[in-house]
PDB file of C-alpha atoms in Angstrom:
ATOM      1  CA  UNK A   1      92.196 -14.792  70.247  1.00  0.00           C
ATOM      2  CA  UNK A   2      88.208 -14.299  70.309  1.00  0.00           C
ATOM      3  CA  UNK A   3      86.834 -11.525  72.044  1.00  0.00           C
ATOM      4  CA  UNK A   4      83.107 -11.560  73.357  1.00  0.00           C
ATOM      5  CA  UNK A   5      81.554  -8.799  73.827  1.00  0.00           C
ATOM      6  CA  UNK A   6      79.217  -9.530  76.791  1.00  0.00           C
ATOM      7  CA  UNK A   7      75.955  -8.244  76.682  1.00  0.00           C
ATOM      8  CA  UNK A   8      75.212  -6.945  80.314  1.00  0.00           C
ATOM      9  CA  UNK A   9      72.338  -8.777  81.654  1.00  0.00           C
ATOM     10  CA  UNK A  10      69.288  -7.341  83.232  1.00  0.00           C
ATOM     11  CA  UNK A  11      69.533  -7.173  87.267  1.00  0.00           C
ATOM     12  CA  UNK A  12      67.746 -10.135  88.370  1.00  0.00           C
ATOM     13  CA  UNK A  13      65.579  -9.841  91.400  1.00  0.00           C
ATOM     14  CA  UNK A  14      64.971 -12.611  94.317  1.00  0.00           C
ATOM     15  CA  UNK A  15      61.541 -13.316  94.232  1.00  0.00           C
ATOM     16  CA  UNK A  16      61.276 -15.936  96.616  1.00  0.00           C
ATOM     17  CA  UNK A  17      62.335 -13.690  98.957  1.00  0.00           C
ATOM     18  CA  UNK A  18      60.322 -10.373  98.373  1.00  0.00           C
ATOM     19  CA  UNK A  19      57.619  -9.645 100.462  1.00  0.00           C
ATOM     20  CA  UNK A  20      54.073  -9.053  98.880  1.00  0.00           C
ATOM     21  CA  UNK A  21      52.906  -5.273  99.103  1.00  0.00           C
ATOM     22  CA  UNK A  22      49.845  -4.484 100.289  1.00  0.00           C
ATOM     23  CA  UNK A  23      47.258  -2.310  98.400  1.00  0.00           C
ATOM     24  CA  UNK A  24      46.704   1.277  99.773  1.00  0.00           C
ATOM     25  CA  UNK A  25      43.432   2.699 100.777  1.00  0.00           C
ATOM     26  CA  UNK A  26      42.962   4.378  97.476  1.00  0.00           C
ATOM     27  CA  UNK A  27      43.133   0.835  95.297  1.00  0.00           C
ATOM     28  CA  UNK A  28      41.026  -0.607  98.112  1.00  0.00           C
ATOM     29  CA  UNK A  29      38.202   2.177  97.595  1.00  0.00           C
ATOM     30  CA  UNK A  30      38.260   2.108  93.966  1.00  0.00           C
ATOM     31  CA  UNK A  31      37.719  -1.661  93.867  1.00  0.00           C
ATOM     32  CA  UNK A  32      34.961  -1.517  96.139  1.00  0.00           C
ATOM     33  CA  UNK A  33      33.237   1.342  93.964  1.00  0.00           C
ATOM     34  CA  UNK A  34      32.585  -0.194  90.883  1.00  0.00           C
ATOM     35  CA  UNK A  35      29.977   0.803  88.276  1.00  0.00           C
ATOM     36  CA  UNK A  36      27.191  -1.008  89.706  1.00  0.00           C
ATOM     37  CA  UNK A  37      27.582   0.319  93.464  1.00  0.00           C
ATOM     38  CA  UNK A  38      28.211   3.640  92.248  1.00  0.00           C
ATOM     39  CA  UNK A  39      24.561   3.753  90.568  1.00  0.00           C
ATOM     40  CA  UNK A  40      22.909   1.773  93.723  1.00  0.00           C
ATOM     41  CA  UNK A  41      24.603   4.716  96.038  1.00  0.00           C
ATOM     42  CA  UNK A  42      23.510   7.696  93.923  1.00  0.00           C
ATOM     43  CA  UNK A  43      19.783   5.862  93.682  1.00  0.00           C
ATOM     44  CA  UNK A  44      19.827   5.257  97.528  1.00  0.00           C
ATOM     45  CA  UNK A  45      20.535   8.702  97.796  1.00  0.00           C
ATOM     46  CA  UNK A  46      18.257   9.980  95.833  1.00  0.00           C
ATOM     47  CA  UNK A  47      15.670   8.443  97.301  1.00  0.00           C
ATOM     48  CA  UNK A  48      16.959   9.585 100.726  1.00  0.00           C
ATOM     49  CA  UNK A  49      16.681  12.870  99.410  1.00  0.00           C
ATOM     50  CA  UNK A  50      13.160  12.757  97.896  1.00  0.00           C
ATOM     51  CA  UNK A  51      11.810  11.256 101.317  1.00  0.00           C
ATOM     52  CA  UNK A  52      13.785  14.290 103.219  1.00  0.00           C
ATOM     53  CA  UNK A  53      11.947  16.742 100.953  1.00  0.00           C
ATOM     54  CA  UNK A  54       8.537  15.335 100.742  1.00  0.00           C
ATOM     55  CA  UNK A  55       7.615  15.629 104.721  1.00  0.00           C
ATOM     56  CA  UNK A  56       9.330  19.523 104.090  1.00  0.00           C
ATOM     57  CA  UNK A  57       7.335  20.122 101.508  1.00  0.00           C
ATOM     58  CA  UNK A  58       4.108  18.855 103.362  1.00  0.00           C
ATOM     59  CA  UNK A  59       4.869  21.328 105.944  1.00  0.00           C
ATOM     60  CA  UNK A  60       5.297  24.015 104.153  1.00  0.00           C
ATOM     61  CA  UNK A  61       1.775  23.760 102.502  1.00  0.00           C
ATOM     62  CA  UNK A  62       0.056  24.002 105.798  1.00  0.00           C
ATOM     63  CA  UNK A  63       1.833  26.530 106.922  1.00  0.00           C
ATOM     64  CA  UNK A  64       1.139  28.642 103.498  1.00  0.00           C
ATOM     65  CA  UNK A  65      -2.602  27.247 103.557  1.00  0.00           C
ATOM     66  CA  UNK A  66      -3.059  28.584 107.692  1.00  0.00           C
ATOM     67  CA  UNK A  67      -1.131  31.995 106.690  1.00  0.00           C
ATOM     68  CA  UNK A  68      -3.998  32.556 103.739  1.00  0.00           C
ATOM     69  CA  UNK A  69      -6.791  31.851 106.182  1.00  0.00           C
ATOM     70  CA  UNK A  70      -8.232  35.425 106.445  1.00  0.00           C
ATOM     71  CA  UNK A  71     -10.387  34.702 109.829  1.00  0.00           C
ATOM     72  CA  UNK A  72     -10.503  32.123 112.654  1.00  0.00           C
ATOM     73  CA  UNK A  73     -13.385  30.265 110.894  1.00  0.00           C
ATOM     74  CA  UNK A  74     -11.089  30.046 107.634  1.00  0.00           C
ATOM     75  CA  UNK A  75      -8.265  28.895 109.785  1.00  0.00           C
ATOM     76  CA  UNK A  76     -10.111  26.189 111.422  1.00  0.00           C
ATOM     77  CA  UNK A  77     -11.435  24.994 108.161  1.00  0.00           C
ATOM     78  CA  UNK A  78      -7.482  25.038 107.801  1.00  0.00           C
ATOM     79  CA  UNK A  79      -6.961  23.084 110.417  1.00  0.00           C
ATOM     80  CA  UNK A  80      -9.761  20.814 109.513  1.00  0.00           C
ATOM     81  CA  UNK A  81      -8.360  20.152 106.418  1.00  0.00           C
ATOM     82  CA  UNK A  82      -5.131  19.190 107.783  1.00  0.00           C
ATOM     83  CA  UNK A  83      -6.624  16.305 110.027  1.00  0.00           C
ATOM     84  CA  UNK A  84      -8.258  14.830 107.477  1.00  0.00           C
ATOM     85  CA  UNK A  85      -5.383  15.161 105.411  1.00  0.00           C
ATOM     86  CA  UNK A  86      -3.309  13.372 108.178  1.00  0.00           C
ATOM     87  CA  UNK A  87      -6.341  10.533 108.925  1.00  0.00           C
ATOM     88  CA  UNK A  88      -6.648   9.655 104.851  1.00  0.00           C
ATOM     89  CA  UNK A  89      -2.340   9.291 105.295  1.00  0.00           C
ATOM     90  CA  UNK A  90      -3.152   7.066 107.902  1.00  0.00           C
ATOM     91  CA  UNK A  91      -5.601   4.905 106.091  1.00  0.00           C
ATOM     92  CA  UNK A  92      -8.978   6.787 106.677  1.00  0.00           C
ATOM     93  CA  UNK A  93     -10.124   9.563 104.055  1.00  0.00           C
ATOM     94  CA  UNK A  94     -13.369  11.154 104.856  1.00  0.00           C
ATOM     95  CA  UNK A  95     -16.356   9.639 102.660  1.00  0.00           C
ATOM     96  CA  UNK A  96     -17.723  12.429  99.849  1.00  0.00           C
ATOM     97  CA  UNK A  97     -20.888  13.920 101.090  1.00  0.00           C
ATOM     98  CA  UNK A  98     -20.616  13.771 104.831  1.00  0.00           C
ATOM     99  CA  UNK A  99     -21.393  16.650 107.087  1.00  0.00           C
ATOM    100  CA  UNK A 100     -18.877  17.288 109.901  1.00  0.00           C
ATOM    101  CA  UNK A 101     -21.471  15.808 112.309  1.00  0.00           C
ATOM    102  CA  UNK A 102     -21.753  12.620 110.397  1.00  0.00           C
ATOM    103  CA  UNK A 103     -17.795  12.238 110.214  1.00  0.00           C
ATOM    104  CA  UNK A 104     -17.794  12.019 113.937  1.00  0.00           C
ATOM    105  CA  UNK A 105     -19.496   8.633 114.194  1.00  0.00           C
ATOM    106  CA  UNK A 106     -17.325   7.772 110.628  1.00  0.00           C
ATOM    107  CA  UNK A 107     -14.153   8.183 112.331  1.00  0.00           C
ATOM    108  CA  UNK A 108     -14.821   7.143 115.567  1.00  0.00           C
ATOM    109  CA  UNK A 109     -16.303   3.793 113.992  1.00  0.00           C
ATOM    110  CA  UNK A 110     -13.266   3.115 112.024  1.00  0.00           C
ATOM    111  CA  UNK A 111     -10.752   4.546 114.259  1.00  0.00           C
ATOM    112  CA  UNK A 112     -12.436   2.929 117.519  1.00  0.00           C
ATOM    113  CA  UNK A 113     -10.065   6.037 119.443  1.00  0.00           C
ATOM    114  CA  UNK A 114     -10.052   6.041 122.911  1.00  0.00           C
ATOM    115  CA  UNK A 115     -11.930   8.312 124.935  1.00  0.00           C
ATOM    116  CA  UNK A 116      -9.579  11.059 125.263  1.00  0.00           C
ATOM    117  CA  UNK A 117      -9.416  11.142 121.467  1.00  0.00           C
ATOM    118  CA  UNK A 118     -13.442  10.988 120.984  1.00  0.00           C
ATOM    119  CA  UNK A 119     -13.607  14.156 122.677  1.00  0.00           C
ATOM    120  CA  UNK A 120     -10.966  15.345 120.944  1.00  0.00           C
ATOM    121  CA  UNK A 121     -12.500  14.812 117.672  1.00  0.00           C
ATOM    122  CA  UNK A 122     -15.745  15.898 118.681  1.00  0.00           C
ATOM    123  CA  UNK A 123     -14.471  18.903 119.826  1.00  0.00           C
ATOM    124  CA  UNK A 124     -12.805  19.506 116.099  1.00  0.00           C
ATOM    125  CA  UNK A 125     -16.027  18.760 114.483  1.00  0.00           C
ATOM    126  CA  UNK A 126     -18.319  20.778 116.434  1.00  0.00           C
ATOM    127  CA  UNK A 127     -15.256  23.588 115.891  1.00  0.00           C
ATOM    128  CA  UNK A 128     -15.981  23.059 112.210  1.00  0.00           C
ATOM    129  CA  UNK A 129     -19.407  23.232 112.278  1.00  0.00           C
ATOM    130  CA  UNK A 130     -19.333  26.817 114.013  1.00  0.00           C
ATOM    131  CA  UNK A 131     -16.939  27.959 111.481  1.00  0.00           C
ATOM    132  CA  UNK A 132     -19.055  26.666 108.382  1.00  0.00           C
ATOM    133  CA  UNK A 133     -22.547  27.217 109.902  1.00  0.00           C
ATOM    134  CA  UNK A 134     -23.076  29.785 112.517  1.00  0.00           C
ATOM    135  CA  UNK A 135     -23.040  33.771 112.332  1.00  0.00           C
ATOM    136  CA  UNK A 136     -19.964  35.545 112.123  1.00  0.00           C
ATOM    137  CA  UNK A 137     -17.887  36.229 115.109  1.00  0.00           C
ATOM    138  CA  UNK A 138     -19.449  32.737 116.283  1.00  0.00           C
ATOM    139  CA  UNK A 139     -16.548  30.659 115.143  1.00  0.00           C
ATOM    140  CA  UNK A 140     -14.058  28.664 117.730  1.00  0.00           C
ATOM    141  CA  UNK A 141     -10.539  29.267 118.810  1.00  0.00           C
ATOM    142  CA  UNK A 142      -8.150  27.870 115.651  1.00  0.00           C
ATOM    143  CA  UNK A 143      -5.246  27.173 118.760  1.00  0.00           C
ATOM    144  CA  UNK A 144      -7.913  25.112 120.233  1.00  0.00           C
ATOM    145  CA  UNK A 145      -8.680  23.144 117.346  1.00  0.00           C
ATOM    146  CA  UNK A 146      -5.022  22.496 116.430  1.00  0.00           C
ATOM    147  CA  UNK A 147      -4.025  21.066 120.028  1.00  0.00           C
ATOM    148  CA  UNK A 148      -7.445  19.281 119.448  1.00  0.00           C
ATOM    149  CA  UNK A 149      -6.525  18.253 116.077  1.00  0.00           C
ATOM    150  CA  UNK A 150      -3.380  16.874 117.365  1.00  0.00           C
ATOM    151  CA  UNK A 151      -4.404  14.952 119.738  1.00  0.00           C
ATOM    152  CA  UNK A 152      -6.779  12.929 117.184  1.00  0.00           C
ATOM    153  CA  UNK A 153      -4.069  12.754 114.909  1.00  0.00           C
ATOM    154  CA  UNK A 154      -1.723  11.079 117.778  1.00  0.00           C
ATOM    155  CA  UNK A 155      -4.484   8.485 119.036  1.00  0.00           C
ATOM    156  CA  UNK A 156      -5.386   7.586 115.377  1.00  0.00           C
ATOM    157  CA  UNK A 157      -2.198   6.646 114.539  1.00  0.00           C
ATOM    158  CA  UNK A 158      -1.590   4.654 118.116  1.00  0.00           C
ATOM    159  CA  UNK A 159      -4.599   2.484 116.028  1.00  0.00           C
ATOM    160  CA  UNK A 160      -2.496   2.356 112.606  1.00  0.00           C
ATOM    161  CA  UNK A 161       0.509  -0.445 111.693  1.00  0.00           C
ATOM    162  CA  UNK A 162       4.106   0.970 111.584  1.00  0.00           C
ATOM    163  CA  UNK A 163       4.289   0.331 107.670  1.00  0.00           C
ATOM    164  CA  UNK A 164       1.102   3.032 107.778  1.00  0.00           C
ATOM    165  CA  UNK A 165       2.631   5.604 110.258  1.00  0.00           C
ATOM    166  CA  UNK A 166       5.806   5.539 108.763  1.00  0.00           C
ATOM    167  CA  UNK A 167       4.154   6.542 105.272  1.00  0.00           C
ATOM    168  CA  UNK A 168       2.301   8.598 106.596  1.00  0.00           C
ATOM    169  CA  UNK A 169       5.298  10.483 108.126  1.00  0.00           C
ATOM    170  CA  UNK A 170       7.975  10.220 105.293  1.00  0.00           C
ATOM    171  CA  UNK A 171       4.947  10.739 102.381  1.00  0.00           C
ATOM    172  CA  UNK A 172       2.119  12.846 102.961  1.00  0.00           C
ATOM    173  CA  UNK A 173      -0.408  13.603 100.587  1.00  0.00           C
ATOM    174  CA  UNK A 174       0.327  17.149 100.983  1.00  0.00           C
ATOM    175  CA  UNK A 175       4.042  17.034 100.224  1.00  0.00           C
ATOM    176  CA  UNK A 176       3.433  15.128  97.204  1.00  0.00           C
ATOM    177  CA  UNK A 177       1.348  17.453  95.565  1.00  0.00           C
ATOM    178  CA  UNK A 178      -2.008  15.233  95.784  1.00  0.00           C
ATOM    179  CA  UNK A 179      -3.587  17.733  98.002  1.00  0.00           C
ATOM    180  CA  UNK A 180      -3.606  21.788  97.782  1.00  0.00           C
TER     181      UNK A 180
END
């Protein structure tokens, strides 16, 4: 008589009938973060980040720059400087070697600003012009200017393309460091 010694056989499973499983969320999220989307994501937020910090950081100099102005002539020279800050954002620096008198026809040339904003700006200037050239004492109201200031700032960039404004809004001059 022969014996045979059987090997047992590995269980053999149905595959025709086994149902395919589905992958969970976690495979599903790390095969959509590969390598390549990982680095876009952390540069997309970086730059997110940077254009956050640069309107903060704009804001922050004006404040510091109007809490160093000693007198209301110093902080309407603040002020000043702000506007044309905000106008060379939007496209228009002052020209070097113009007097605050000559900048009104400059900006009003290039600006063509409605008539609300002419006053406005004339208003500024003339502000400016007290605070730089008459006596002591002489010099306007800096809340004056500001609201004035504003309001030239708001019809000048009513003039401007979006692509400008929105530059203007998300980089400044002053948050990037250009301007003191």
């Amino acid at each position: 008589t022969t014996t045979s010694s059987a090997r047992p056989r590995p269980a053999e499973t149905d595959t025709s009938t086994a149902a395919p499983t589905q992958p969970g969320l976690l495979d599903r999220l790390r095969g959509w973060f590969t390598p390549a989307r990982i680095i876009t994501l952390g540069l997309l937020l970086l730059a997110a980040v940077a254009l956050a910090v640069t309107p903060l950081r704009a804001a922050r100099v004006r404040r510091r720059r109007l809490a160093r102005a000693g007198s209301p002539a110093a902080a309407v020279e603040s002020h000043w400087t702000t506007l044309a800050e905000q106008l060379r954002d939007l496209g228009v620096g002052p020209p070097t070697g113009m007097t605050p008198r000559t900048l009104t026809s400059h900006y009003d040339r290039y600006a063509l600003l409605p008539d609300d904003g002419k006053r406005a700006l004339a208003r500024v200037l003339a502000a400016v012009e007290r605070a730089r050239y008459a006596p002591p004492g002489a010099s306007a109201s800096p809340r004056q200017v500001q609201a004035d200031a504003q309001v030239v700032r708001r019809t000048f960039a009513r003039t401007r393309s979006w692509p400008q404004r929105l530059r203007a809004a998300l980089l400044p001059s002053a948050g990037r460091g250009s301007t003191s």
